[in-house]
Every structure is written in C-alpha cells, then in structure tokens.
Amino acid sequence: MTQGEQSVSLVNRSISLTRCSFVHLQSWLVAISLVTLVSTVVLELEARDFSGLQEVPKKCQKAREHFGTVRTQLESLKTKFPADQYYRFHEHWRFVLQRLVFLAAFVVYLESETLVTREAVAEILGIEADRERGFHLDIEDYLSGVLTLASELARLAVNSVTAGDYSRPLRISTFINELDSGFRLLNLKNDSLRKRYDGLKYDVKKIEEVVYDLSIRGLNKEATVGAGGEK
C-alpha cells in the first residue's frame, strides 16, 4: 500500500468513527430526554403544591431506572472508537455528559441533600472516574454539571416557597454557600468552566434574596421550628 493509500485509509477510518459516534449518540440522546422529562415532572410537582413534594422520591427512583438505559448506550459507545482516542472525540459527547452529571447530581440531592461525588456519578453512568482506565468522566465535565445543579437549586428554592415549604430554601442556601466556598479553592483557567463558575454568584444572590424575603415576613422562624420534621 502506497503512502497515499495509507493516508486515504486513515481518513476513511476517522470518518467512519465519527459517523459511528454521531449515529450512536442519537439513540443515547433519546435516553437522556427520558431522564430530562422526569426532572421536568419533578419541578412541575414542586411548583404546584406542597403535596407534590411528597412524590419526589418516586420520581427519583424512576429517573434512576432511566439511567440504566443511559448505561447501556454508553457501554455500546465505548466500542466505537479506540480507548486511547477519548479526547479526540470528546467534543461529540462533552455537553451530553455534563447534562448527565447535572441530572445525576440533582437526583442525589433530592434524595439526600448532599453533593454527589465524581466517583459516584461515574458509577451511576457506568463509566470510569480514572482517565487511565478508558472512557471516563472528565473532571471539568463533572464540575460543569455541578454548576448547573446550583442554578437548578436556585429555582427549587423559589418553587419551594410557592409550595409552602419554607425550610428547604434555608437548607439550599447552606448547601450552595458551601459549594461556592469549595469552588473558590480551585484555580480555574479563563475558559468556559470559569465563565460557568462566574454565574454561581448570581445563584447565591438569588437564594439569599429568597431567604431574606422569608426573614422579613417572619417565615424563617416557622421554617426553623419545622426543621426537625420531615424534609
């Protein structure tokens, strides 16, 4: 085979791998849309009335079932390109992985009001946390998903007040402030992740305004009294 034929062969292989990635991502995105739908349903329940919040555990369980579909699609995607070329095709699924991190983090927060670890997200998605082991969850994708969670929790704080749950915004405020403190310890480059982090201060401010509004209305006292009850 001549050098020109070898070059053509390499180009055709690259095109084939790229096409495979895109075709497979179409079915993968279908699975993701199901998880997103569950997330939307949860938010709608929160916005209607307090009784809707009681159904959150059921919706979280349903979301976890859909993550099983995502794991299956990811397992198949892993076979479509060489393991050592992960970052060559990373941009094809980067945004999707960030969205999945957010959804996993959101589900875990609704279940336990804790921050999901990168390792736990990787386990939920059925991929690796260590880049040396193949298809993995990049640290910046994880952090981007967590920042999206912060924005969603700011909305949840407002919806909780509408639903009559006055203690939840206080807990969200504590969580977001701790998250902000953690991000301040990172030396972020001047890139898209840094820009996403710059938006965190607006989420903090939005939640602080909710908590302040509860305070001036005297509803924070009621929330404190009920804090020992069911979350």
Short mmCIF file of C-alpha atoms in Angstrom, two decimals:
data_model
loop_
_atom_site.label_atom_id
_atom_site.label_comp_id
_atom_site.label_asym_id
_atom_site.label_seq_id
_atom_site.Cartn_x
_atom_site.Cartn_y
_atom_site.Cartn_z
CA MET A 1 0.00 0.00 0.00
CA THR A 2 1.40 3.38 -1.02
CA GLN A 3 1.72 6.30 1.36
CA GLY A 4 -1.20 8.00 -0.37
CA GLU A 5 -3.41 4.93 0.03
CA GLN A 6 -2.46 4.71 3.72
CA SER A 7 -3.45 8.35 4.21
CA VAL A 8 -6.80 7.76 2.50
CA SER A 9 -7.34 4.68 4.68
CA LEU A 10 -6.67 6.68 7.85
CA VAL A 11 -9.05 9.44 6.75
CA ASN A 12 -11.80 6.92 5.96
CA ARG A 13 -11.32 5.29 9.38
CA SER A 14 -11.62 8.67 11.09
CA ILE A 15 -14.81 9.50 9.16
CA SER A 16 -16.24 6.08 9.99
CA LEU A 17 -15.53 6.53 13.70
CA THR A 18 -17.06 9.99 13.69
CA ARG A 19 -20.19 8.81 11.91
CA CYS A 20 -20.49 5.91 14.34
CA SER A 21 -20.26 8.31 17.27
CA PHE A 22 -22.96 10.61 15.90
CA VAL A 23 -25.33 7.80 14.93
CA HIS A 24 -24.97 6.19 18.34
CA LEU A 25 -25.41 9.49 20.13
CA GLN A 26 -28.84 9.86 18.53
CA SER A 27 -30.15 6.84 20.43
CA TRP A 28 -28.21 7.98 23.51
CA LEU A 29 -29.93 11.38 23.40
CA VAL A 30 -33.31 9.61 23.40
CA ALA A 31 -32.40 8.02 26.74
CA ILE A 32 -31.26 11.38 28.08
CA SER A 33 -34.51 13.02 27.05
CA LEU A 34 -36.37 10.50 29.22
CA VAL A 35 -34.30 11.47 32.26
CA THR A 36 -34.81 15.16 31.47
CA LEU A 37 -38.55 14.55 31.27
CA VAL A 38 -38.54 13.03 34.75
CA SER A 39 -36.59 16.04 36.03
CA THR A 40 -39.18 18.37 34.48
CA VAL A 41 -42.04 16.44 36.06
CA VAL A 42 -40.41 16.80 39.48
CA LEU A 43 -40.09 20.56 39.04
CA GLU A 44 -43.74 20.81 37.95
CA LEU A 45 -44.82 18.94 41.07
CA GLU A 46 -42.78 21.32 43.23
CA ALA A 47 -44.39 24.36 41.63
CA ARG A 48 -47.97 23.23 42.22
CA ASP A 49 -48.40 22.48 45.88
CA PHE A 50 -46.61 21.05 48.89
CA SER A 51 -48.21 17.61 48.45
CA GLY A 52 -46.36 17.30 45.16
CA LEU A 53 -43.05 17.35 47.01
CA GLN A 54 -44.01 14.07 48.65
CA GLU A 55 -43.79 12.38 45.23
CA VAL A 56 -40.17 13.40 44.67
CA PRO A 57 -38.75 10.05 45.96
CA LYS A 58 -40.86 8.15 43.41
CA LYS A 59 -39.70 10.41 40.61
CA CYS A 60 -36.07 9.97 41.69
CA GLN A 61 -36.47 6.20 41.58
CA LYS A 62 -37.96 6.48 38.10
CA ALA A 63 -35.02 8.62 37.00
CA ARG A 64 -32.56 6.03 38.27
CA GLU A 65 -34.32 3.42 36.15
CA HIS A 66 -33.76 5.59 33.07
CA PHE A 67 -30.09 5.89 33.95
CA GLY A 68 -29.96 2.15 33.30
CA THR A 69 -30.79 2.88 29.66
CA VAL A 70 -28.05 5.51 29.55
CA ARG A 71 -25.52 3.00 30.92
CA THR A 72 -26.44 0.55 28.17
CA GLN A 73 -25.95 3.18 25.47
CA LEU A 74 -22.63 4.27 26.96
CA GLU A 75 -21.37 0.70 27.04
CA SER A 76 -22.04 0.44 23.32
CA LEU A 77 -20.50 3.85 22.62
CA LYS A 78 -17.24 2.77 24.24
CA THR A 79 -16.73 0.21 21.47
CA LYS A 80 -16.98 2.75 18.65
CA PHE A 81 -13.51 4.26 18.97
CA PRO A 82 -10.05 3.33 20.33
CA ALA A 83 -9.70 3.83 24.08
CA ASP A 84 -6.61 5.99 23.65
CA GLN A 85 -8.51 8.47 21.43
CA TYR A 86 -11.04 9.59 24.02
CA TYR A 87 -10.16 13.29 23.80
CA ARG A 88 -10.08 13.20 20.01
CA PHE A 89 -13.85 12.64 20.02
CA HIS A 90 -14.57 14.21 23.41
CA GLU A 91 -16.41 17.21 21.96
CA HIS A 92 -19.02 14.88 20.44
CA TRP A 93 -20.38 13.88 23.86
CA ARG A 94 -18.96 16.53 26.21
CA PHE A 95 -22.17 18.56 26.56
CA VAL A 96 -24.26 15.43 26.92
CA LEU A 97 -22.04 14.10 29.72
CA GLN A 98 -22.24 17.45 31.53
CA ARG A 99 -26.01 17.29 31.32
CA LEU A 100 -25.99 13.75 32.69
CA VAL A 101 -23.77 14.83 35.59
CA PHE A 102 -26.29 17.55 36.42
CA LEU A 103 -29.21 15.10 36.32
CA ALA A 104 -27.39 12.57 38.49
CA ALA A 105 -26.37 15.30 40.95
CA PHE A 106 -29.93 16.64 41.02
CA VAL A 107 -31.40 13.22 41.75
CA VAL A 108 -28.87 12.56 44.53
CA TYR A 109 -29.54 15.98 46.05
CA LEU A 110 -33.31 15.42 46.04
CA GLU A 111 -32.74 12.07 47.72
CA SER A 112 -30.24 13.06 50.40
CA GLU A 113 -29.49 16.81 50.06
CA THR A 114 -25.80 16.03 49.60
CA LEU A 115 -23.33 16.68 46.78
CA VAL A 116 -22.67 13.64 44.64
CA THR A 117 -19.00 12.80 44.15
CA ARG A 118 -17.35 12.38 40.77
CA GLU A 119 -16.82 8.71 41.53
CA ALA A 120 -20.48 8.24 42.37
CA VAL A 121 -21.59 9.91 39.13
CA ALA A 122 -19.22 7.69 37.15
CA GLU A 123 -20.75 4.66 38.85
CA ILE A 124 -24.30 5.85 38.06
CA LEU A 125 -23.36 6.28 34.40
CA GLY A 126 -21.37 3.05 34.25
CA ILE A 127 -18.10 4.72 33.20
CA GLU A 128 -14.71 5.24 34.80
CA ALA A 129 -13.57 8.05 37.08
CA ASP A 130 -9.88 7.45 36.26
CA ARG A 131 -8.82 8.55 32.76
CA GLU A 132 -6.18 5.82 32.68
CA ARG A 133 -8.93 3.19 32.62
CA GLY A 134 -10.58 4.29 29.38
CA PHE A 135 -13.89 6.04 28.79
CA HIS A 136 -14.18 8.26 31.85
CA LEU A 137 -15.84 11.28 33.40
CA ASP A 138 -13.57 14.26 32.81
CA ILE A 139 -13.14 16.45 35.91
CA GLU A 140 -14.23 19.60 34.06
CA ASP A 141 -17.39 17.87 32.80
CA TYR A 142 -18.16 16.91 36.41
CA LEU A 143 -17.63 20.46 37.67
CA SER A 144 -19.76 21.92 34.87
CA GLY A 145 -22.60 19.58 35.77
CA VAL A 146 -22.35 20.58 39.43
CA LEU A 147 -22.55 24.27 38.48
CA THR A 148 -25.73 23.52 36.52
CA LEU A 149 -27.09 21.90 39.68
CA ALA A 150 -26.53 25.17 41.55
CA SER A 151 -28.67 27.05 39.03
CA GLU A 152 -31.43 24.46 39.33
CA LEU A 153 -31.36 24.62 43.13
CA ALA A 154 -31.84 28.39 42.93
CA ARG A 155 -35.07 27.69 41.03
CA LEU A 156 -36.00 24.98 43.51
CA ALA A 157 -35.66 27.47 46.39
CA VAL A 158 -38.23 29.76 44.75
CA ASN A 159 -40.56 26.87 43.88
CA SER A 160 -40.36 25.55 47.43
CA VAL A 161 -41.63 28.85 48.84
CA THR A 162 -44.51 28.76 46.34
CA ALA A 163 -45.29 25.25 47.53
CA GLY A 164 -45.26 26.36 51.18
CA ASP A 165 -42.02 24.61 52.13
CA TYR A 166 -40.14 27.39 53.94
CA SER A 167 -37.33 25.28 55.42
CA ARG A 168 -35.98 23.94 52.14
CA PRO A 169 -34.61 27.32 50.90
CA LEU A 170 -32.61 27.62 54.13
CA ARG A 171 -31.03 24.22 53.56
CA ILE A 172 -30.38 25.03 49.91
CA SER A 173 -28.71 28.29 50.96
CA THR A 174 -26.34 26.43 53.28
CA PHE A 175 -25.55 23.87 50.59
CA ILE A 176 -24.88 26.47 47.86
CA ASN A 177 -22.68 28.59 50.13
CA GLU A 178 -20.58 25.54 50.95
CA LEU A 179 -20.39 24.72 47.24
CA ASP A 180 -19.28 28.26 46.46
CA SER A 181 -16.60 28.06 49.14
CA GLY A 182 -15.30 24.86 47.57
CA PHE A 183 -15.10 26.36 44.09
CA ARG A 184 -13.19 29.36 45.47
CA LEU A 185 -10.38 26.98 46.40
CA LEU A 186 -9.93 25.95 42.76
CA ASN A 187 -7.54 27.70 40.42
CA LEU A 188 -9.78 27.80 37.36
CA LYS A 189 -8.40 28.79 33.98
CA ASN A 190 -10.00 31.55 31.94
CA ASP A 191 -12.18 29.19 29.91
CA SER A 192 -15.80 28.05 29.65
CA LEU A 193 -15.70 26.46 33.11
CA ARG A 194 -14.53 29.73 34.62
CA LYS A 195 -17.39 31.55 32.91
CA ARG A 196 -19.83 29.00 34.28
CA TYR A 197 -18.38 29.49 37.76
CA ASP A 198 -18.78 33.27 37.45
CA GLY A 199 -22.52 32.62 37.16
CA LEU A 200 -22.56 30.87 40.54
CA LYS A 201 -22.53 34.21 42.36
CA TYR A 202 -25.88 35.06 40.79
CA ASP A 203 -27.32 31.77 42.02
CA VAL A 204 -26.02 32.56 45.52
CA LYS A 205 -27.56 36.03 45.36
CA LYS A 206 -30.90 34.68 44.15
CA ILE A 207 -31.11 32.21 47.01
CA GLU A 208 -30.04 34.85 49.53
CA GLU A 209 -32.90 37.05 48.32
CA VAL A 210 -35.35 34.19 48.90
CA VAL A 211 -34.01 33.61 52.42
CA TYR A 212 -34.12 37.35 53.15
CA ASP A 213 -37.73 37.54 51.96
CA LEU A 214 -38.63 34.70 54.29
CA SER A 215 -36.87 36.54 57.11
CA ILE A 216 -38.69 39.85 56.72
CA ARG A 217 -42.01 38.01 56.55
CA GLY A 218 -41.19 36.05 59.67
CA LEU A 219 -41.49 32.78 57.81
CA ASN A 220 -37.94 31.73 58.60
CA LYS A 221 -38.97 31.24 62.23
CA GLU A 222 -41.68 28.87 61.11
CA ALA A 223 -39.14 27.09 58.94
CA THR A 224 -36.72 26.77 61.85
CA VAL A 225 -39.43 25.28 64.05
CA GLY A 226 -40.33 22.75 61.38
CA ALA A 227 -36.73 21.94 60.52
CA GLY A 228 -36.73 18.96 62.83
CA GLY A 229 -39.58 17.42 60.88
CA GLU A 230 -39.61 15.67 57.55
CA LYS A 231 -37.53 17.29 54.81
#
